[in-house]
Amino acid sequence: MQGIERAFPAAKEITLRQMRYFRAAAATGQFSMAATEEHVSQSAITNAVLALEQLLGVRLFDRFPHGVALTAEGNHLYQHVTRILESVEDALRQPRIRLDALEGSVSIAATYTVLGYFLPGLLARFRNNYPNVELDLRDLDRLSVEEQVLCGNIELGIVLLSNVEEPARFGHRSLIRSRRQLWAAPGHPLLLGPPPTLRQIAEYPYILLTVDEGEASTMRYWQSKRIAPNVGFRTTSMEALRGLVAHGFGVTVLSDMVFRPWSLEGKEIEARPLATPAPDMEVGVIWPKDTELSVPATVLRDFLIYACSR
């Protein structure tokens, strides 16, 4: 099958609409959900993806009974498409301040998961738009981020807002909500039949991610159902978790934001919805309440809100 790099000369025939539909399908993992997000019929999503696959000569998605997952070629295209669409969206945005006129610095702190899986691409886009603004970025746990924002040492904190106990202490805004799904190795019994319940998941070894308050947030929704997972292994390493799940040592429930359909060794991982959805993981921005932010901090906050508004 022709490699995707060799297929790119045909990209002049690809439309922005096809790119949007492809991105939505990749982000949601289901053509039906992509259609809902884009306010079109499911056939419009399907036809756009099929047209891209035919044009590029590669398979972009693996199809499963409960959804789709990007192939390696699909993931490569997804990275390019995301950058193209983000550039178009940024170009169409009317900035509040001329890009070359804004100078200064912004102090930002973020937690492990946010830094690893959410923030870098957004900060790169901001830097491209506002090249004269210096970003003072710090890696802190959530409680430290909150403390530093409250005392005024940090202007903006990017955290898992769903873990913040008293968000009313801050100015705050939700940026994204990421659904939690079951992760399992292909062929696992929980991937067959109807969407699984937590009680069914509890019958199998569970790989528990502990980093960034992962254990506490996981146990909250399990305990709300008066069920306990059968924890077979705890880890602070996302890659260790992916490897264990992909090799069939257990299953887990994590958010789409950190999902990738393969481990470091290239073993596949599948994700599927739960019978009763678990609470979403919510990422948000916090800032000192009743305090006027600097102009660069205000512009960055508004940029993040705009960029995540989809």
mmCIF file of C-alpha atoms in Angstrom:
data_model
loop_
_atom_site.group_PDB
_atom_site.id
_atom_site.type_symbol
_atom_site.label_atom_id
_atom_site.label_comp_id
_atom_site.label_asym_id
_atom_site.label_seq_id
_atom_site.Cartn_x
_atom_site.Cartn_y
_atom_site.Cartn_z
ATOM 1 C CA MET A 1 0.000 0.000 0.000
ATOM 2 C CA GLN A 2 1.323 3.403 -0.921
ATOM 3 C CA GLY A 3 2.859 5.328 2.004
ATOM 4 C CA ILE A 4 1.105 8.440 3.144
ATOM 5 C CA GLU A 5 4.095 10.680 2.422
ATOM 6 C CA ARG A 6 4.007 9.584 -1.221
ATOM 7 C CA ALA A 7 0.269 10.211 -1.311
ATOM 8 C CA PHE A 8 0.528 13.810 -0.137
ATOM 9 C CA PRO A 9 0.972 15.316 -3.643
ATOM 10 C CA ALA A 10 -2.731 14.627 -4.157
ATOM 11 C CA ALA A 11 -3.537 16.781 -1.134
ATOM 12 C CA LYS A 12 -4.454 19.694 -3.424
ATOM 13 C CA GLU A 13 -7.723 17.812 -4.022
ATOM 14 C CA ILE A 14 -8.548 17.588 -0.303
ATOM 15 C CA THR A 15 -11.104 20.095 0.997
ATOM 16 C CA LEU A 16 -11.227 21.783 4.387
ATOM 17 C CA ARG A 17 -14.635 20.180 4.916
ATOM 18 C CA GLN A 18 -13.139 16.703 4.457
ATOM 19 C CA MET A 19 -10.390 17.608 6.907
ATOM 20 C CA ARG A 20 -12.932 18.763 9.501
ATOM 21 C CA TYR A 21 -15.001 15.618 9.153
ATOM 22 C CA PHE A 22 -11.903 13.421 9.354
ATOM 23 C CA ARG A 23 -10.680 15.268 12.447
ATOM 24 C CA ALA A 24 -14.068 14.901 14.128
ATOM 25 C CA ALA A 25 -14.147 11.163 13.399
ATOM 26 C CA ALA A 26 -10.636 10.745 14.768
ATOM 27 C CA ALA A 27 -11.374 12.788 17.885
ATOM 28 C CA THR A 28 -14.656 11.082 18.766
ATOM 29 C CA GLY A 29 -13.869 7.535 17.650
ATOM 30 C CA GLN A 30 -17.331 7.163 16.136
ATOM 31 C CA PHE A 31 -18.719 8.395 12.825
ATOM 32 C CA SER A 32 -22.135 8.948 14.436
ATOM 33 C CA MET A 33 -20.684 11.200 17.141
ATOM 34 C CA ALA A 34 -18.595 13.049 14.562
ATOM 35 C CA ALA A 35 -21.769 13.703 12.555
ATOM 36 C CA THR A 36 -23.481 15.100 15.652
ATOM 37 C CA GLU A 37 -20.512 17.342 16.403
ATOM 38 C CA GLU A 38 -20.361 18.657 12.836
ATOM 39 C CA HIS A 39 -24.168 18.905 12.482
ATOM 40 C CA VAL A 40 -24.251 16.725 9.368
ATOM 41 C CA SER A 41 -25.481 13.254 8.470
ATOM 42 C CA GLN A 42 -23.391 10.212 9.318
ATOM 43 C CA SER A 43 -23.123 9.442 5.612
ATOM 44 C CA ALA A 44 -21.368 12.804 5.093
ATOM 45 C CA ILE A 45 -18.657 11.751 7.577
ATOM 46 C CA THR A 46 -18.392 8.261 6.077
ATOM 47 C CA ASN A 47 -18.154 9.589 2.520
ATOM 48 C CA ALA A 48 -15.494 12.149 3.486
ATOM 49 C CA VAL A 49 -13.345 9.489 5.129
ATOM 50 C CA LEU A 50 -13.773 7.059 2.229
ATOM 51 C CA ALA A 51 -12.863 9.801 -0.238
ATOM 52 C CA LEU A 52 -9.693 10.590 1.718
ATOM 53 C CA GLU A 53 -8.735 6.923 1.906
ATOM 54 C CA GLN A 54 -9.271 6.503 -1.837
ATOM 55 C CA LEU A 55 -7.408 9.694 -2.669
ATOM 56 C CA LEU A 56 -4.414 8.909 -0.449
ATOM 57 C CA GLY A 57 -4.373 5.182 -1.098
ATOM 58 C CA VAL A 58 -4.167 4.241 2.578
ATOM 59 C CA ARG A 59 -6.533 2.974 5.272
ATOM 60 C CA LEU A 60 -7.032 5.763 7.806
ATOM 61 C CA PHE A 61 -9.205 3.924 10.341
ATOM 62 C CA ASP A 62 -9.596 0.445 11.712
ATOM 63 C CA ARG A 63 -13.320 -0.280 11.914
ATOM 64 C CA PHE A 64 -14.778 -2.032 14.970
ATOM 65 C CA PRO A 65 -18.407 -2.850 15.895
ATOM 66 C CA HIS A 66 -18.424 -0.052 18.463
ATOM 67 C CA GLY A 67 -16.376 2.609 16.687
ATOM 68 C CA VAL A 68 -13.164 3.385 14.821
ATOM 69 C CA ALA A 69 -9.498 3.899 15.702
ATOM 70 C CA LEU A 70 -6.792 5.617 13.696
ATOM 71 C CA THR A 71 -4.256 3.475 11.886
ATOM 72 C CA ALA A 72 -0.601 4.554 11.916
ATOM 73 C CA GLU A 73 -1.179 6.286 8.550
ATOM 74 C CA GLY A 74 -4.361 7.845 9.891
ATOM 75 C CA ASN A 75 -2.589 9.179 12.938
ATOM 76 C CA HIS A 76 0.107 10.716 10.709
ATOM 77 C CA LEU A 77 -2.538 12.463 8.629
ATOM 78 C CA TYR A 78 -4.414 13.530 11.773
ATOM 79 C CA GLN A 79 -1.356 15.427 13.028
ATOM 80 C CA HIS A 80 -1.065 17.313 9.711
ATOM 81 C CA VAL A 81 -4.814 17.995 9.436
ATOM 82 C CA THR A 82 -4.992 19.275 13.007
ATOM 83 C CA ARG A 83 -2.189 21.761 12.385
ATOM 84 C CA ILE A 84 -3.748 22.934 9.114
ATOM 85 C CA LEU A 85 -7.208 23.483 10.608
ATOM 86 C CA GLU A 86 -5.811 25.182 13.688
ATOM 87 C CA SER A 87 -3.822 27.556 11.487
ATOM 88 C CA VAL A 88 -6.945 28.396 9.465
ATOM 89 C CA GLU A 89 -8.999 28.953 12.619
ATOM 90 C CA ASP A 90 -6.315 31.169 14.125
ATOM 91 C CA ALA A 91 -6.012 33.186 10.903
ATOM 92 C CA LEU A 92 -9.762 33.843 10.877
ATOM 93 C CA ARG A 93 -9.818 34.953 14.496
ATOM 94 C CA GLN A 94 -9.854 38.683 15.052
ATOM 95 C CA PRO A 95 -7.170 39.360 17.676
ATOM 96 C CA ARG A 96 -7.922 41.945 20.316
ATOM 97 C CA ILE A 97 -4.387 43.301 20.057
ATOM 98 C CA ARG A 98 -2.097 43.491 17.057
ATOM 99 C CA LEU A 99 0.144 40.442 17.148
ATOM 100 C CA ASP A 100 3.402 42.331 16.732
ATOM 101 C CA ALA A 101 2.431 44.919 19.370
ATOM 102 C CA LEU A 102 1.881 42.578 22.320
ATOM 103 C CA GLU A 103 4.927 42.113 24.549
ATOM 104 C CA GLY A 104 5.562 40.924 28.083
ATOM 105 C CA SER A 105 5.461 37.619 29.943
ATOM 106 C CA VAL A 106 2.897 35.275 31.447
ATOM 107 C CA SER A 107 3.490 32.943 34.394
ATOM 108 C CA ILE A 108 1.649 29.640 33.913
ATOM 109 C CA ALA A 109 1.586 26.442 35.934
ATOM 110 C CA ALA A 110 0.122 23.132 34.855
ATOM 111 C CA THR A 111 -0.144 19.578 36.145
ATOM 112 C CA TYR A 112 1.422 16.414 34.712
ATOM 113 C CA THR A 113 -1.492 15.217 32.578
ATOM 114 C CA VAL A 114 -2.242 18.687 31.255
ATOM 115 C CA LEU A 115 1.408 19.276 30.325
ATOM 116 C CA GLY A 116 1.807 15.907 28.682
ATOM 117 C CA TYR A 117 -1.407 15.559 26.702
ATOM 118 C CA PHE A 118 -3.121 18.922 26.322
ATOM 119 C CA LEU A 119 -1.113 22.112 26.660
ATOM 120 C CA PRO A 120 2.006 21.987 24.409
ATOM 121 C CA GLY A 121 0.176 22.288 21.096
ATOM 122 C CA LEU A 122 -1.958 25.159 22.361
ATOM 123 C CA LEU A 123 1.061 27.052 23.672
ATOM 124 C CA ALA A 124 2.810 26.537 20.335
ATOM 125 C CA ARG A 125 -0.171 28.081 18.559
ATOM 126 C CA PHE A 126 -0.179 31.005 20.987
ATOM 127 C CA ARG A 127 3.549 31.570 20.461
ATOM 128 C CA ASN A 128 3.057 31.613 16.688
ATOM 129 C CA ASN A 129 0.377 34.270 17.104
ATOM 130 C CA TYR A 130 2.148 36.307 19.798
ATOM 131 C CA PRO A 131 5.904 35.795 19.263
ATOM 132 C CA ASN A 132 6.938 38.590 21.616
ATOM 133 C CA VAL A 133 5.207 37.176 24.699
ATOM 134 C CA GLU A 134 7.454 35.104 26.958
ATOM 135 C CA LEU A 135 5.847 32.048 28.565
ATOM 136 C CA ASP A 136 7.091 31.225 32.080
ATOM 137 C CA LEU A 137 5.810 27.635 32.338
ATOM 138 C CA ARG A 138 6.042 25.585 35.525
ATOM 139 C CA ASP A 139 5.267 21.927 36.265
ATOM 140 C CA LEU A 140 3.417 21.595 39.597
ATOM 141 C CA ASP A 141 0.884 19.313 41.242
ATOM 142 C CA ARG A 142 -2.691 20.599 41.446
ATOM 143 C CA LEU A 143 -2.570 21.733 45.086
ATOM 144 C CA SER A 144 0.626 23.686 44.413
ATOM 145 C CA VAL A 145 -0.911 25.277 41.316
ATOM 146 C CA GLU A 146 -3.911 26.387 43.366
ATOM 147 C CA GLU A 147 -1.699 27.747 46.155
ATOM 148 C CA GLN A 148 0.513 29.681 43.733
ATOM 149 C CA VAL A 149 -2.482 31.172 41.929
ATOM 150 C CA LEU A 150 -4.171 32.184 45.202
ATOM 151 C CA CYS A 151 -1.059 33.967 46.464
ATOM 152 C CA GLY A 152 -0.485 35.694 43.130
ATOM 153 C CA ASN A 153 2.792 34.019 42.174
ATOM 154 C CA ILE A 154 1.165 32.430 39.129
ATOM 155 C CA GLU A 155 -1.213 34.263 36.825
ATOM 156 C CA LEU A 156 -2.818 31.248 35.122
ATOM 157 C CA GLY A 157 -3.130 27.643 36.227
ATOM 158 C CA ILE A 158 -4.165 24.862 33.850
ATOM 159 C CA VAL A 159 -5.446 21.922 35.870
ATOM 160 C CA LEU A 160 -7.900 19.058 35.941
ATOM 161 C CA LEU A 161 -10.807 21.233 36.991
ATOM 162 C CA SER A 162 -12.810 18.128 37.885
ATOM 163 C CA ASN A 163 -10.349 17.590 40.774
ATOM 164 C CA VAL A 164 -10.562 21.141 42.166
ATOM 165 C CA GLU A 165 -12.619 20.986 45.354
ATOM 166 C CA GLU A 166 -13.608 24.669 45.581
ATOM 167 C CA PRO A 167 -13.399 26.241 42.117
ATOM 168 C CA ALA A 168 -15.371 29.280 43.350
ATOM 169 C CA ARG A 169 -12.165 30.473 45.094
ATOM 170 C CA PHE A 170 -10.793 31.279 41.635
ATOM 171 C CA GLY A 171 -11.764 32.890 38.435
ATOM 172 C CA HIS A 172 -12.141 29.759 36.322
ATOM 173 C CA ARG A 173 -13.305 28.476 32.971
ATOM 174 C CA SER A 174 -13.688 24.972 31.615
ATOM 175 C CA LEU A 175 -11.651 24.321 28.459
ATOM 176 C CA ILE A 176 -12.479 20.740 27.501
ATOM 177 C CA ARG A 177 -14.398 17.773 28.843
ATOM 178 C CA SER A 178 -12.967 14.378 27.920
ATOM 179 C CA ARG A 179 -15.106 11.246 28.248
ATOM 180 C CA ARG A 180 -13.795 8.198 30.066
ATOM 181 C CA GLN A 181 -13.931 4.866 28.246
ATOM 182 C CA LEU A 182 -12.855 1.281 28.769
ATOM 183 C CA TRP A 183 -9.423 0.394 27.381
ATOM 184 C CA ALA A 184 -8.699 -3.248 26.596
ATOM 185 C CA ALA A 185 -6.642 -5.445 24.311
ATOM 186 C CA PRO A 186 -8.317 -6.501 21.020
ATOM 187 C CA GLY A 187 -10.506 -9.565 21.496
ATOM 188 C CA HIS A 188 -11.089 -8.965 25.203
ATOM 189 C CA PRO A 189 -14.534 -10.265 26.290
ATOM 190 C CA LEU A 190 -15.573 -6.786 27.477
ATOM 191 C CA LEU A 191 -15.257 -5.506 23.903
ATOM 192 C CA LEU A 192 -17.881 -7.974 22.707
ATOM 193 C CA GLY A 193 -21.616 -7.490 23.096
ATOM 194 C CA PRO A 194 -23.276 -4.462 24.732
ATOM 195 C CA PRO A 195 -21.248 -1.689 26.412
ATOM 196 C CA PRO A 196 -19.877 -3.017 29.708
ATOM 197 C CA THR A 197 -20.943 -1.957 33.187
ATOM 198 C CA LEU A 198 -18.519 -1.213 36.013
ATOM 199 C CA ARG A 199 -19.695 -4.413 37.681
ATOM 200 C CA GLN A 200 -18.650 -6.402 34.609
ATOM 201 C CA ILE A 201 -15.309 -4.576 34.458
ATOM 202 C CA ALA A 202 -14.713 -5.444 38.125
ATOM 203 C CA GLU A 203 -14.574 -9.125 37.163
ATOM 204 C CA TYR A 204 -11.225 -8.553 35.404
ATOM 205 C CA PRO A 205 -7.808 -7.317 36.615
ATOM 206 C CA TYR A 206 -7.730 -3.524 36.578
ATOM 207 C CA ILE A 207 -4.656 -1.400 35.803
ATOM 208 C CA LEU A 208 -4.888 1.737 37.958
ATOM 209 C CA LEU A 209 -3.085 4.945 36.947
ATOM 210 C CA THR A 210 -2.086 6.873 40.077
ATOM 211 C CA VAL A 211 -0.395 9.959 38.610
ATOM 212 C CA ASP A 212 -2.121 13.372 38.834
ATOM 213 C CA GLU A 213 -4.638 12.157 41.451
ATOM 214 C CA GLY A 214 -5.674 9.364 39.097
ATOM 215 C CA GLU A 215 -6.397 6.903 41.873
ATOM 216 C CA ALA A 216 -8.560 9.315 43.864
ATOM 217 C CA SER A 217 -10.611 10.433 40.857
ATOM 218 C CA THR A 218 -11.056 6.827 39.695
ATOM 219 C CA MET A 219 -12.186 5.571 43.069
ATOM 220 C CA ARG A 220 -14.730 8.371 43.428
ATOM 221 C CA TYR A 221 -16.936 7.137 40.605
ATOM 222 C CA TRP A 222 -16.408 3.469 41.448
ATOM 223 C CA GLN A 223 -17.409 4.092 45.060
ATOM 224 C CA SER A 224 -20.453 6.080 43.928
ATOM 225 C CA LYS A 225 -21.716 2.802 42.423
ATOM 226 C CA ARG A 226 -20.659 0.860 45.547
ATOM 227 C CA ILE A 227 -18.308 -1.268 43.476
ATOM 228 C CA ALA A 228 -14.544 -1.742 43.770
ATOM 229 C CA PRO A 229 -12.252 -2.462 40.814
ATOM 230 C CA ASN A 230 -10.121 -5.594 40.990
ATOM 231 C CA VAL A 231 -6.816 -3.688 41.022
ATOM 232 C CA GLY A 232 -4.066 -5.902 39.658
ATOM 233 C CA PHE A 233 -1.409 -3.233 39.270
ATOM 234 C CA ARG A 234 -0.857 0.422 40.184
ATOM 235 C CA THR A 235 1.462 2.618 38.143
ATOM 236 C CA THR A 236 2.472 6.246 37.716
ATOM 237 C CA SER A 237 3.575 5.520 34.130
ATOM 238 C CA MET A 238 1.118 5.963 31.290
ATOM 239 C CA GLU A 239 3.349 3.948 28.968
ATOM 240 C CA ALA A 240 3.543 1.078 31.470
ATOM 241 C CA LEU A 241 -0.236 1.128 31.695
ATOM 242 C CA ARG A 242 -0.595 1.049 27.906
ATOM 243 C CA GLY A 243 1.807 -1.858 27.661
ATOM 244 C CA LEU A 244 0.043 -3.877 30.351
ATOM 245 C CA VAL A 245 -3.372 -3.269 28.806
ATOM 246 C CA ALA A 246 -2.173 -4.006 25.266
ATOM 247 C CA HIS A 247 -0.582 -7.282 26.382
ATOM 248 C CA GLY A 248 -3.768 -8.391 28.118
ATOM 249 C CA PHE A 249 -2.682 -8.084 31.754
ATOM 250 C CA GLY A 250 -5.771 -6.068 32.604
ATOM 251 C CA VAL A 251 -8.163 -3.311 31.566
ATOM 252 C CA THR A 252 -8.597 0.282 32.618
ATOM 253 C CA VAL A 253 -10.982 3.229 32.295
ATOM 254 C CA LEU A 254 -9.352 6.495 31.222
ATOM 255 C CA SER A 255 -10.198 9.609 29.258
ATOM 256 C CA ASP A 256 -10.028 10.082 25.506
ATOM 257 C CA MET A 257 -7.537 12.925 25.989
ATOM 258 C CA VAL A 258 -4.781 10.467 26.919
ATOM 259 C CA PHE A 259 -5.890 7.603 24.651
ATOM 260 C CA ARG A 260 -3.611 6.204 21.967
ATOM 261 C CA PRO A 261 -4.557 2.975 20.150
ATOM 262 C CA TRP A 262 -1.182 1.280 20.605
ATOM 263 C CA SER A 263 1.562 0.736 23.171
ATOM 264 C CA LEU A 264 5.243 1.621 22.757
ATOM 265 C CA GLU A 265 5.799 -1.859 21.291
ATOM 266 C CA GLY A 266 3.066 -1.261 18.713
ATOM 267 C CA LYS A 267 0.509 -3.571 20.359
ATOM 268 C CA GLU A 268 -3.071 -2.427 19.752
ATOM 269 C CA ILE A 269 -5.449 -1.033 22.367
ATOM 270 C CA GLU A 270 -9.171 -0.558 21.822
ATOM 271 C CA ALA A 271 -11.513 1.837 23.618
ATOM 272 C CA ARG A 272 -15.264 1.629 23.988
ATOM 273 C CA PRO A 273 -17.973 3.507 25.916
ATOM 274 C CA LEU A 274 -19.339 2.303 29.236
ATOM 275 C CA ALA A 275 -22.967 1.273 29.755
ATOM 276 C CA THR A 276 -23.327 4.097 32.276
ATOM 277 C CA PRO A 277 -20.891 6.898 31.447
ATOM 278 C CA ALA A 278 -18.285 7.739 34.074
ATOM 279 C CA PRO A 279 -17.832 11.439 34.883
ATOM 280 C CA ASP A 280 -15.850 13.301 32.239
ATOM 281 C CA MET A 281 -12.324 14.465 32.946
ATOM 282 C CA GLU A 282 -12.489 18.268 32.758
ATOM 283 C CA VAL A 283 -9.525 20.506 32.016
ATOM 284 C CA GLY A 284 -9.812 24.165 32.879
ATOM 285 C CA VAL A 285 -7.952 27.392 33.488
ATOM 286 C CA ILE A 286 -7.919 29.174 36.856
ATOM 287 C CA TRP A 287 -6.701 32.663 37.774
ATOM 288 C CA PRO A 288 -6.780 34.924 40.862
ATOM 289 C CA LYS A 289 -10.372 35.912 41.596
ATOM 290 C CA ASP A 290 -11.251 39.608 41.617
ATOM 291 C CA THR A 291 -7.763 40.462 40.359
ATOM 292 C CA GLU A 292 -7.047 42.207 37.080
ATOM 293 C CA LEU A 293 -4.720 40.103 34.973
ATOM 294 C CA SER A 294 -1.893 41.572 32.937
ATOM 295 C CA VAL A 295 -2.671 42.122 29.273
ATOM 296 C CA PRO A 296 -0.534 39.149 28.097
ATOM 297 C CA ALA A 297 -2.190 36.869 30.675
ATOM 298 C CA THR A 298 -5.639 38.057 29.634
ATOM 299 C CA VAL A 299 -4.850 37.455 25.975
ATOM 300 C CA LEU A 300 -3.498 33.960 26.713
ATOM 301 C CA ARG A 301 -6.530 33.068 28.829
ATOM 302 C CA ASP A 302 -8.899 34.266 26.117
ATOM 303 C CA PHE A 303 -6.851 32.459 23.447
ATOM 304 C CA LEU A 304 -7.137 29.145 25.348
ATOM 305 C CA ILE A 305 -10.867 29.598 25.756
ATOM 306 C CA TYR A 306 -11.258 30.416 22.071
ATOM 307 C CA ALA A 307 -9.021 27.576 20.882
ATOM 308 C CA CYS A 308 -10.957 25.021 22.956
ATOM 309 C CA SER A 309 -14.398 26.401 22.167
ATOM 310 C CA ARG A 310 -15.123 23.594 19.673
#
